[in-house]
Short mmCIF file of C-alpha atoms and ligand atoms in Angstrom, two decimals:
data_model
loop_
_atom_site.label_atom_id
_atom_site.label_comp_id
_atom_site.label_asym_id
_atom_site.label_seq_id
_atom_site.Cartn_x
_atom_site.Cartn_y
_atom_site.Cartn_z
CA MET A 298 -7.74 -1.83 30.83
CA GLY A 299 -4.08 -2.81 30.54
CA SER A 300 -1.09 -1.02 31.95
CA VAL A 301 1.45 1.04 30.00
CA GLU A 302 4.31 -1.41 30.59
CA GLN A 303 2.96 -4.30 28.56
CA SER A 304 1.87 -2.18 25.58
CA THR A 305 4.02 -1.46 22.55
CA LEU A 306 3.94 0.40 19.24
CA PRO A 307 4.80 -1.01 15.79
CA PRO A 308 8.45 -0.94 14.58
CA ASP A 309 7.73 1.57 11.78
CA PHE A 310 5.89 3.98 14.09
CA LEU A 311 6.71 7.60 13.16
CA TRP A 312 7.03 10.23 15.88
CA GLY A 313 8.09 13.84 16.05
CA PHE A 314 6.87 17.35 16.74
CA ALA A 315 4.41 19.79 15.19
CA THR A 316 4.21 23.54 14.59
CA ALA A 317 2.32 25.92 12.28
CA ALA A 318 3.56 28.70 10.00
CA TYR A 319 1.88 31.72 11.55
CA GLN A 320 2.74 30.58 15.06
CA ILE A 321 6.49 30.34 14.51
CA GLU A 322 7.78 31.99 11.33
CA GLY A 323 7.60 35.75 11.86
CA ALA A 324 9.09 37.66 8.91
CA VAL A 325 5.58 38.60 7.84
CA ASN A 326 6.70 41.26 5.39
CA GLU A 327 9.77 39.55 4.07
CA ASP A 328 10.66 38.24 0.63
CA GLY A 329 7.29 39.11 -0.84
CA ARG A 330 4.93 37.41 1.63
CA GLY A 331 1.39 38.78 1.46
CA PRO A 332 -0.74 39.33 4.58
CA SER A 333 -3.05 36.62 5.93
CA ILE A 334 -6.30 37.01 7.86
CA TRP A 335 -4.29 36.50 11.05
CA ASP A 336 -2.05 39.50 10.33
CA ALA A 337 -5.22 41.55 9.95
CA PHE A 338 -6.98 40.06 12.99
CA CYS A 339 -4.03 40.67 15.32
CA LYS A 340 -4.18 44.39 14.47
CA ILE A 341 -7.67 44.73 15.96
CA PRO A 342 -7.25 45.94 19.56
CA GLY A 343 -8.43 43.48 22.18
CA LYS A 344 -8.39 40.33 20.05
CA ILE A 345 -5.05 38.89 21.26
CA ALA A 346 -3.94 38.56 24.89
CA GLY A 347 -1.10 41.01 25.52
CA GLY A 348 -1.69 42.59 22.10
CA GLY A 349 0.65 40.09 20.40
CA SER A 350 0.88 38.96 16.80
CA GLY A 351 2.91 36.61 14.64
CA GLU A 352 5.05 39.47 13.34
CA ILE A 353 8.22 38.01 14.87
CA ALA A 354 7.00 34.92 16.75
CA CYS A 355 9.88 32.43 17.03
CA ASP A 356 11.61 33.99 14.03
CA SER A 357 11.78 30.53 12.48
CA TYR A 358 11.92 32.02 9.00
CA HIS A 359 15.51 32.99 9.83
CA ARG A 360 16.28 30.07 12.12
CA THR A 361 15.41 26.93 10.23
CA HIS A 362 18.82 25.49 11.03
CA GLU A 363 18.20 26.00 14.76
CA ASP A 364 14.83 24.29 14.52
CA ILE A 365 16.32 21.34 12.68
CA ALA A 366 19.08 21.12 15.29
CA LEU A 367 16.41 21.01 18.00
CA LEU A 368 14.58 18.21 16.24
CA LYS A 369 17.81 16.24 15.96
CA GLN A 370 18.64 16.84 19.60
CA CYS A 371 15.25 15.44 20.57
CA GLY A 372 15.83 12.42 18.36
CA ALA A 373 12.69 13.19 16.34
CA GLN A 374 12.01 11.14 13.22
CA ALA A 375 9.45 13.52 11.76
CA TYR A 376 8.37 17.15 11.74
CA ARG A 377 4.88 18.41 10.99
CA PHE A 378 4.79 22.05 9.92
CA SER A 379 2.51 24.16 7.75
CA LEU A 380 3.00 26.33 4.69
CA SER A 381 1.98 29.95 4.66
CA TRP A 382 -0.19 30.16 1.53
CA SER A 383 0.42 33.92 1.27
CA ARG A 384 4.18 33.39 1.24
CA ILE A 385 3.76 31.25 -1.88
CA ILE A 386 0.89 33.13 -3.55
CA PRO A 387 0.83 36.54 -1.83
CA LEU A 388 -2.71 37.40 -2.97
CA GLY A 389 -3.82 33.77 -2.83
CA GLY A 390 -5.88 33.43 -6.02
CA ARG A 391 -5.53 31.12 -8.98
CA ASN A 392 -4.75 33.98 -11.34
CA ASP A 393 -2.42 35.81 -8.96
CA PRO A 394 1.38 35.82 -9.21
CA VAL A 395 3.48 33.15 -7.51
CA ASN A 396 6.22 34.31 -5.14
CA GLU A 397 9.22 32.21 -6.11
CA LYS A 398 11.17 33.28 -3.01
CA GLY A 399 8.47 31.98 -0.70
CA LEU A 400 8.32 28.66 -2.49
CA GLN A 401 12.12 28.34 -2.46
CA PHE A 402 12.20 28.96 1.28
CA TYR A 403 10.04 25.89 1.90
CA LEU A 404 11.81 23.74 -0.70
CA LYS A 405 15.14 24.47 0.93
CA PHE A 406 13.68 23.73 4.35
CA VAL A 407 12.37 20.36 3.21
CA ASP A 408 15.74 19.54 1.63
CA ASP A 409 17.48 20.44 4.89
CA LEU A 410 15.06 18.29 6.90
CA LEU A 411 15.62 15.34 4.59
CA ALA A 412 19.38 15.82 4.78
CA ALA A 413 19.05 15.65 8.58
CA GLY A 414 17.10 12.42 8.27
CA ILE A 415 13.80 13.96 9.37
CA THR A 416 10.57 13.08 7.58
CA PRO A 417 8.46 16.13 6.69
CA MET A 418 4.69 16.10 7.21
CA VAL A 419 3.26 19.17 5.52
CA THR A 420 -0.01 20.95 6.31
CA LEU A 421 -1.33 23.10 3.48
CA PHE A 422 -3.69 25.21 5.57
CA HIS A 423 -3.30 25.97 9.26
CA TRP A 424 -5.83 28.85 9.42
CA ASP A 425 -3.77 31.63 7.77
CA LEU A 426 -5.88 32.36 4.69
CA PRO A 427 -4.44 35.06 2.38
CA GLU A 428 -6.15 38.27 3.46
CA GLU A 429 -6.91 39.23 -0.13
CA LEU A 430 -9.21 36.21 -0.55
CA GLN A 431 -11.19 37.30 2.50
CA ARG A 432 -11.53 40.78 1.03
CA ARG A 433 -12.16 39.65 -2.54
CA TYR A 434 -14.97 37.16 -2.02
CA GLY A 435 -15.43 36.37 1.66
CA GLY A 436 -12.81 33.61 1.87
CA LEU A 437 -14.16 30.36 3.27
CA LEU A 438 -17.75 31.59 2.95
CA ASN A 439 -17.54 31.41 -0.84
CA LYS A 440 -17.35 27.73 -1.66
CA GLN A 441 -16.93 28.00 -5.41
CA GLU A 442 -14.13 30.57 -5.39
CA PHE A 443 -12.38 29.13 -2.36
CA VAL A 444 -12.32 25.58 -3.66
CA ALA A 445 -10.91 26.72 -7.01
CA ASP A 446 -8.19 28.81 -5.35
CA PHE A 447 -7.27 26.13 -2.83
CA ALA A 448 -7.10 23.48 -5.54
CA HIS A 449 -4.77 25.69 -7.55
CA TYR A 450 -2.53 26.34 -4.53
CA ALA A 451 -2.46 22.64 -3.64
CA ARG A 452 -1.53 21.56 -7.17
CA LEU A 453 1.26 24.14 -7.31
CA VAL A 454 2.68 22.86 -4.03
CA PHE A 455 2.35 19.15 -4.92
CA ARG A 456 4.17 19.81 -8.19
CA ALA A 457 6.95 21.79 -6.52
CA PHE A 458 7.67 19.27 -3.75
CA GLY A 459 7.18 16.10 -5.75
CA SER A 460 8.34 12.99 -3.97
CA LYS A 461 10.21 14.92 -1.23
CA VAL A 462 7.03 15.00 0.84
CA LYS A 463 5.17 11.75 1.49
CA HIS A 464 2.68 12.95 4.12
CA TRP A 465 0.26 15.73 3.26
CA VAL A 466 -2.36 17.26 5.52
CA THR A 467 -4.89 19.41 3.64
CA PHE A 468 -6.56 21.31 6.50
CA ASN A 469 -5.77 21.65 10.18
CA GLU A 470 -8.83 21.55 12.43
CA PRO A 471 -11.66 22.83 10.24
CA TRP A 472 -13.79 22.91 13.41
CA CYS A 473 -11.62 25.75 14.76
CA SER A 474 -11.73 27.71 11.50
CA SER A 475 -15.52 27.36 11.38
CA VAL A 476 -16.47 27.84 15.03
CA PHE A 477 -13.80 30.21 16.32
CA GLY A 478 -13.65 32.14 13.05
CA PHE A 479 -17.40 32.39 12.28
CA ASN A 480 -19.42 31.51 15.40
CA ASN A 481 -17.81 33.10 18.46
CA GLY A 482 -15.36 35.25 16.52
CA SER A 483 -12.36 34.59 18.77
CA PHE A 484 -10.14 33.63 15.80
CA ALA A 485 -9.61 35.32 12.42
CA PRO A 486 -11.60 36.50 10.56
CA GLY A 487 -13.53 37.15 13.78
CA ARG A 488 -17.08 37.00 12.40
CA THR A 489 -19.96 36.41 14.82
CA SER A 490 -23.55 37.50 15.54
CA ASP A 491 -22.27 39.14 18.71
CA ARG A 492 -22.23 42.78 17.64
CA ALA A 493 -20.05 43.72 20.62
CA LYS A 494 -17.32 41.69 18.96
CA SER A 495 -17.91 42.16 15.26
CA PRO A 496 -20.03 44.35 12.97
CA VAL A 497 -20.54 41.40 10.62
CA GLY A 498 -21.29 37.72 10.81
CA ASP A 499 -24.09 35.22 11.42
CA SER A 500 -23.22 32.62 14.02
CA SER A 501 -26.24 30.49 13.14
CA THR A 502 -25.38 29.85 9.49
CA GLU A 503 -21.78 30.78 8.63
CA PRO A 504 -19.94 28.04 10.58
CA TRP A 505 -21.86 25.36 8.65
CA ILE A 506 -21.22 27.03 5.30
CA VAL A 507 -17.52 27.33 6.09
CA GLY A 508 -17.23 23.71 7.22
CA HIS A 509 -18.84 22.62 3.97
CA SER A 510 -16.43 24.72 1.87
CA ILE A 511 -13.44 23.24 3.68
CA LEU A 512 -14.64 19.68 3.15
CA VAL A 513 -15.12 20.24 -0.57
CA ALA A 514 -11.73 21.99 -0.88
CA HIS A 515 -10.12 19.07 0.95
CA GLY A 516 -11.81 16.62 -1.42
CA ALA A 517 -10.72 18.62 -4.47
CA ALA A 518 -7.07 18.67 -3.31
CA VAL A 519 -7.11 14.94 -2.58
CA LYS A 520 -8.51 14.21 -6.04
CA ILE A 521 -5.70 16.27 -7.60
CA TYR A 522 -3.07 14.51 -5.52
CA ARG A 523 -4.41 11.05 -6.29
CA GLU A 524 -4.90 11.63 -10.02
CA GLU A 525 -1.81 13.71 -10.81
CA PHE A 526 0.87 12.97 -8.22
CA LYS A 527 0.31 9.97 -5.99
CA LEU A 528 1.47 7.38 -8.47
CA GLN A 529 4.89 8.91 -9.16
CA ASP A 530 5.42 10.57 -5.78
CA GLY A 531 4.16 7.74 -3.60
CA GLY A 532 2.75 9.91 -0.83
CA GLU A 533 -0.49 9.99 1.12
CA ILE A 534 -2.94 12.69 2.06
CA GLY A 535 -5.57 13.32 4.70
CA ILE A 536 -7.26 15.95 6.84
CA THR A 537 -6.56 16.71 10.50
CA LEU A 538 -9.58 16.96 12.79
CA ASN A 539 -9.58 18.12 16.39
CA GLY A 540 -11.78 16.63 19.05
CA ASP A 541 -11.67 15.83 22.72
CA TRP A 542 -13.21 13.00 24.70
CA ALA A 543 -16.58 13.30 26.44
CA GLU A 544 -17.74 11.83 29.76
CA PRO A 545 -21.28 12.28 31.14
CA TRP A 546 -21.73 14.95 33.83
CA ASP A 547 -24.18 12.59 35.51
CA ALA A 548 -23.19 9.00 34.75
CA GLU A 549 -26.70 7.82 35.78
CA ASN A 550 -28.54 10.13 33.42
CA PRO A 551 -29.23 8.63 29.96
CA ALA A 552 -29.62 12.13 28.50
CA ASP A 553 -26.05 13.03 29.52
CA ILE A 554 -24.72 9.71 28.23
CA GLU A 555 -26.43 10.26 24.89
CA ALA A 556 -25.17 13.84 24.77
CA CYS A 557 -21.56 12.58 24.90
CA ASP A 558 -21.85 10.93 21.50
CA ARG A 559 -23.66 13.97 20.16
CA LYS A 560 -20.82 16.20 21.39
CA ILE A 561 -18.25 14.16 19.49
CA GLU A 562 -20.49 14.06 16.43
CA PHE A 563 -20.78 17.88 16.38
CA ALA A 564 -17.00 18.24 16.85
CA ILE A 565 -15.57 15.42 14.75
CA SER A 566 -18.24 13.55 12.77
CA TRP A 567 -19.34 16.87 11.23
CA PHE A 568 -16.23 16.36 9.05
CA ALA A 569 -15.41 12.68 9.44
CA ASP A 570 -18.88 11.31 8.58
CA PRO A 571 -18.95 12.93 5.12
CA ILE A 572 -15.41 11.66 4.51
CA TYR A 573 -15.98 8.08 5.73
CA HIS A 574 -19.75 7.68 5.34
CA GLY A 575 -20.73 10.18 2.67
CA LYS A 576 -23.20 12.16 4.81
CA TYR A 577 -23.56 14.49 7.79
CA PRO A 578 -24.43 12.92 11.16
CA ALA A 579 -28.17 12.47 11.81
CA SER A 580 -27.89 14.42 15.09
CA MET A 581 -26.66 17.49 13.20
CA ILE A 582 -29.26 17.25 10.45
CA LYS A 583 -31.94 16.96 13.12
CA GLN A 584 -30.82 20.01 15.10
CA LEU A 585 -29.70 22.29 12.28
CA GLY A 586 -32.28 21.57 9.59
CA ASP A 587 -31.72 23.61 6.46
CA ARG A 588 -28.94 25.64 8.09
CA LEU A 589 -26.68 22.66 7.41
CA PRO A 590 -25.78 22.67 3.70
CA THR A 591 -26.92 19.66 1.70
CA TRP A 592 -24.58 17.58 -0.44
CA SER A 593 -24.65 17.87 -4.20
CA THR A 594 -23.73 14.68 -6.04
CA GLU A 595 -20.47 16.19 -7.33
CA ASP A 596 -19.36 17.55 -3.96
CA ILE A 597 -19.97 14.42 -1.94
CA ALA A 598 -18.24 12.35 -4.60
CA LEU A 599 -15.12 14.45 -3.94
CA VAL A 600 -15.38 14.14 -0.18
CA HIS A 601 -16.50 10.55 0.40
CA GLY A 602 -13.44 8.30 0.70
CA SER A 603 -10.97 11.19 0.61
CA ASN A 604 -8.68 10.22 3.52
CA ASP A 605 -5.57 8.06 3.13
CA PHE A 606 -5.14 8.47 6.89
CA TYR A 607 -7.10 10.09 9.71
CA GLY A 608 -5.19 13.05 11.18
CA MET A 609 -6.09 13.37 14.85
CA ASN A 610 -5.45 16.39 17.07
CA HIS A 611 -6.33 15.65 20.65
CA TYR A 612 -5.71 17.42 23.95
CA CYS A 613 -8.21 16.69 26.71
CA ALA A 614 -11.73 15.70 27.79
CA ASN A 615 -14.88 17.34 29.12
CA TYR A 616 -17.90 16.42 31.16
CA ILE A 617 -21.08 16.76 29.14
CA ARG A 618 -24.46 17.80 30.44
CA ALA A 619 -27.47 17.67 28.13
CA LYS A 620 -29.51 20.84 27.88
CA THR A 621 -33.23 20.39 28.20
CA GLY A 622 -34.81 23.23 26.19
CA GLU A 623 -34.77 23.91 22.46
CA PRO A 624 -31.26 24.53 21.08
CA GLU A 625 -30.21 28.15 20.61
CA LEU A 626 -29.81 29.28 17.00
CA ASP A 627 -26.10 29.91 17.49
CA ASP A 628 -25.46 26.57 19.25
CA VAL A 629 -22.60 24.61 17.69
CA ALA A 630 -22.08 21.98 20.39
CA GLY A 631 -25.23 19.85 20.07
CA ASN A 632 -27.45 21.45 22.74
CA LEU A 633 -25.27 20.53 25.67
CA GLU A 634 -22.89 22.05 28.17
CA LEU A 635 -19.13 21.39 28.28
CA LEU A 636 -18.01 21.22 31.90
CA LEU A 637 -14.73 20.66 33.69
CA GLU A 638 -16.32 19.01 36.74
CA ASP A 639 -18.90 16.27 37.05
CA LYS A 640 -22.07 16.24 39.17
CA HIS A 641 -20.07 15.39 42.29
CA GLY A 642 -17.51 18.14 41.77
CA ASN A 643 -14.73 15.84 40.50
CA SER A 644 -12.46 17.56 38.00
CA ILE A 645 -11.88 15.82 34.66
CA GLY A 646 -8.17 16.50 35.15
CA PRO A 647 -5.61 18.93 36.56
CA ILE A 648 -5.78 22.63 35.68
CA THR A 649 -3.43 23.93 32.97
CA GLN A 650 -2.78 27.42 31.60
CA SER A 651 -5.43 26.87 28.88
CA PRO A 652 -8.96 27.29 30.26
CA TRP A 653 -10.27 24.58 27.89
CA LEU A 654 -7.56 21.99 28.54
CA ARG A 655 -7.57 19.51 31.41
CA PRO A 656 -5.62 16.32 30.77
CA CYS A 657 -7.45 12.99 30.86
CA PRO A 658 -5.22 10.36 29.20
CA LEU A 659 -7.74 7.54 29.38
CA GLY A 660 -10.02 9.72 27.24
CA PHE A 661 -7.40 9.54 24.47
CA ARG A 662 -7.54 5.76 24.45
CA LYS A 663 -11.33 5.82 24.51
CA LEU A 664 -11.57 8.30 21.64
CA LEU A 665 -9.07 6.34 19.52
CA LYS A 666 -11.35 3.33 20.00
CA TRP A 667 -14.53 5.34 19.33
CA LEU A 668 -13.12 6.70 16.06
CA SER A 669 -11.84 3.28 15.00
CA GLU A 670 -15.22 1.66 15.55
CA ARG A 671 -17.15 4.39 13.80
CA TYR A 672 -14.82 4.74 10.81
CA GLY A 673 -13.75 1.16 10.18
CA TYR A 674 -10.33 1.14 11.86
CA PRO A 675 -8.62 3.70 9.60
CA LYS A 676 -4.90 4.33 9.81
CA ILE A 677 -4.58 7.13 12.37
CA TYR A 678 -1.83 9.72 12.56
CA VAL A 679 -1.90 11.73 15.77
CA THR A 680 -0.92 15.10 14.33
CA GLU A 681 -1.06 17.06 17.62
CA ASN A 682 -1.12 16.29 21.33
CA GLY A 683 0.33 18.35 24.16
CA THR A 684 -0.34 20.68 27.05
CA SER A 685 0.28 24.08 28.53
CA VAL A 686 1.33 24.33 32.18
CA LEU A 687 -0.47 26.50 34.71
CA GLY A 688 1.56 29.65 35.44
CA GLU A 689 4.52 28.49 33.34
CA ASN A 690 5.15 31.91 31.87
CA ASP A 691 5.65 33.42 35.33
CA LEU A 692 8.13 30.84 36.61
CA PRO A 693 11.84 31.58 36.99
CA LEU A 694 13.64 30.04 34.02
CA GLU A 695 15.30 27.28 36.00
CA GLN A 696 11.94 26.00 37.22
CA LEU A 697 10.23 26.52 33.90
CA LEU A 698 12.75 24.22 32.20
CA GLU A 699 11.91 21.42 34.65
CA ASP A 700 8.46 20.91 33.13
CA GLU A 701 7.60 17.73 34.96
CA PHE A 702 3.86 18.35 34.47
CA ARG A 703 4.34 18.24 30.69
CA VAL A 704 6.60 15.17 30.93
CA GLN A 705 3.87 13.38 32.89
CA TYR A 706 1.25 14.48 30.36
CA PHE A 707 3.25 12.98 27.48
CA ARG A 708 4.03 9.82 29.44
CA ASP A 709 0.35 9.26 30.20
CA TYR A 710 -0.99 10.18 26.76
CA ILE A 711 1.63 8.25 24.80
CA GLY A 712 1.05 5.30 27.13
CA ALA A 713 -2.71 5.51 26.53
CA MET A 714 -2.06 5.52 22.78
CA ALA A 715 0.14 2.42 23.05
CA ASP A 716 -2.65 0.74 25.03
CA ALA A 717 -5.13 1.61 22.28
CA TYR A 718 -2.79 0.07 19.71
CA THR A 719 -1.91 -3.02 21.72
CA LEU A 720 -5.17 -3.80 23.47
CA ASP A 721 -7.92 -2.24 21.34
CA GLY A 722 -6.60 -2.92 17.84
CA VAL A 723 -6.44 0.78 16.95
CA ASP A 724 -4.26 1.31 13.85
CA VAL A 725 -2.30 4.32 15.12
CA ARG A 726 0.92 4.82 13.14
CA ALA A 727 2.32 8.27 13.94
CA TYR A 728 2.43 10.83 16.73
CA MET A 729 3.46 14.49 16.58
CA ALA A 730 3.77 16.32 19.90
CA TRP A 731 2.51 19.89 20.08
CA SER A 732 4.80 21.67 20.05
CA LEU A 733 8.49 21.70 19.16
CA MET A 734 8.76 25.09 20.84
CA ASP A 735 6.74 27.77 22.61
CA ASN A 736 5.00 29.87 20.00
CA PHE A 737 2.21 32.29 19.17
CA GLU A 738 -0.79 30.64 20.81
CA TRP A 739 -3.41 32.48 18.71
CA ALA A 740 -5.86 34.53 20.83
CA GLU A 741 -3.89 33.59 23.95
CA GLY A 742 -0.84 35.33 22.53
CA TYR A 743 2.53 34.47 24.09
CA GLU A 744 1.27 34.02 27.64
CA THR A 745 0.43 30.36 27.09
CA ARG A 746 3.33 28.08 26.24
CA PHE A 747 2.99 24.66 24.63
CA GLY A 748 6.60 23.99 23.69
CA VAL A 749 9.03 21.29 24.76
CA THR A 750 11.54 24.06 24.04
CA TYR A 751 11.48 27.41 25.83
CA VAL A 752 11.61 30.44 23.56
CA ASP A 753 12.96 33.65 25.08
CA TYR A 754 10.99 36.33 23.24
CA GLU A 755 12.92 39.09 24.99
CA HIS A 756 16.35 37.81 23.99
CA ASP A 757 16.57 37.13 20.31
CA GLN A 758 14.09 34.23 20.39
CA LYS A 759 16.71 32.06 22.04
CA ARG A 760 15.64 28.40 22.27
CA ILE A 761 16.34 26.33 25.37
CA PRO A 762 15.07 22.74 25.55
CA LYS A 763 12.90 21.91 28.57
CA LYS A 764 12.97 18.59 30.34
CA SER A 765 10.11 17.33 28.17
CA ALA A 766 12.20 17.81 25.00
CA LYS A 767 14.38 14.87 25.87
CA SER A 768 11.76 12.71 27.55
CA ILE A 769 9.53 12.01 24.57
CA GLY A 770 12.27 10.21 22.65
CA GLN A 771 12.95 8.01 25.66
CA MET A 772 9.27 7.09 25.87
CA PHE A 773 9.14 6.08 22.21
CA ASP A 774 12.41 4.20 22.56
CA ARG A 775 10.78 2.02 25.17
CA LEU A 776 7.45 1.58 23.38
CA ILE A 777 8.39 1.04 19.75
CA ALA A 778 9.03 -2.64 19.09
CA LYS A 779 12.50 -3.40 17.72
CA VAL A 780 12.70 -5.38 14.51
C1 PNW B 73 -4.79 23.53 18.20
N1 PNW B 73 -9.92 24.85 21.98
O1 PNW B 73 -5.74 24.52 18.41
C2 PNW B 73 -4.03 24.07 17.00
O2 PNW B 73 -3.95 23.19 15.90
C3 PNW B 73 -2.69 24.65 17.34
O3 PNW B 73 -2.36 25.59 16.36
C4 PNW B 73 -2.72 25.22 18.74
O4 PNW B 73 -1.59 25.95 19.06
C5 PNW B 73 -2.91 24.03 19.68
O5 PNW B 73 -4.09 23.32 19.37
C6 PNW B 73 -2.93 24.40 21.15
O6 PNW B 73 -4.03 25.21 21.44
C7 PNW B 73 -6.74 24.52 19.32
O7 PNW B 73 -10.12 25.95 22.55
C8 PNW B 73 -6.99 25.71 19.98
O8 PNW B 73 -10.68 23.85 22.19
C9 PNW B 73 -8.03 25.81 20.86
C10 PNW B 73 -8.85 24.71 21.07
C11 PNW B 73 -8.63 23.52 20.41
C12 PNW B 73 -7.55 23.44 19.53
#
């Protein structure tokens, strides 16, 4: 495998930073915003570390100018952010009133970004479903209602933004919505079979139903964009999938080697196979039987071929050990164990603040290649990549700002991506670092920081760039070929 130095990225490569509405905006009761399932979830004691919520977060709703200044300071070309559906349609549904103030907030923000020379990449759904839709019909569990409401919301947004936005992401990480929301219950709406955690939910069936609803809703929104907007607005649309790389726990054991592919299939191909191949992966059909929904002709016609680009969120890698017995009914991983160390006790990477995240940059290159081979070398936009730092929150500010660990992470991962482009023929065209600033890290609350900018939650959400804020631009400066 080649070294970082000789690899490059194409001249029109787009790079920047990513965030999500509920993680940064705050102002949850302002200007007519309705509650989302995350507002409700955060109110349940014990669900969020430190008892936090997105009530104030980074206060970005009132600080858009500061965020744009940060982006400019970093030299970013692009910014990926998400819209809060319940700011735009407070109750969420297709017959519910539209909140003009919410819509205007985002329109103004996009205008300001464009005026600053920053390309917006807009995610329609980053997990914060309007609470009313959960209450009214079960939210993502109700395919028919959800698809109709999402399609309506998407059309409204496409119409409002017109040609100002050229890069649309329908859903962020449907795997997380399905598995964390409906299998282990660690994310909103918190449903699970574990009755110690939730009075309702069925971990063996609901994640698969939810994943199916999201795919169809994605397909419906893409059809609307392509038929009603794409021609005049000239944009593109895709879904963002999360997935990490897999290495065998025992490199000599064929069962572990086989389980690595199965792990990626259960995480990524669950969604990507229907989109690129028109069917669910054989490994999932085999394990899940009739708990995996089947495709109607209409639904798969919407989904198959529905990506203009592949949105890739990627953070780390795991060692995979095949399980030997029959899969548990609530298994979502493919009857295997995810481990941080291999058979010989070697760690997959250094420890971070996030229990699930250990950096392994070569895994990024390998997964880019794996995806390209399986899906016919699609255009790939990396829509998230980044790391937390072990103990960062407890460091004195001066030390915290010198986030060399994060700088090294970005150097290695961006280098691995350039290698994939240069040496493996992977068509990667954009990269958004997670995240522009420290923010509400879901169930981990504010204790885990992912930002290249420090946010002082005690002092007026003051933003102070860390070392990594400046370093990413320098890396891309070196790697992007000059015309
Ligand atoms: C992504 N895991 O979530 C999300 O898109 C972001 O909103 C989030 O802040 C970021 O990654 C960092 O966590 C994930 O446990 C959260 O495997 C957890 C996992 C994966 C992705």
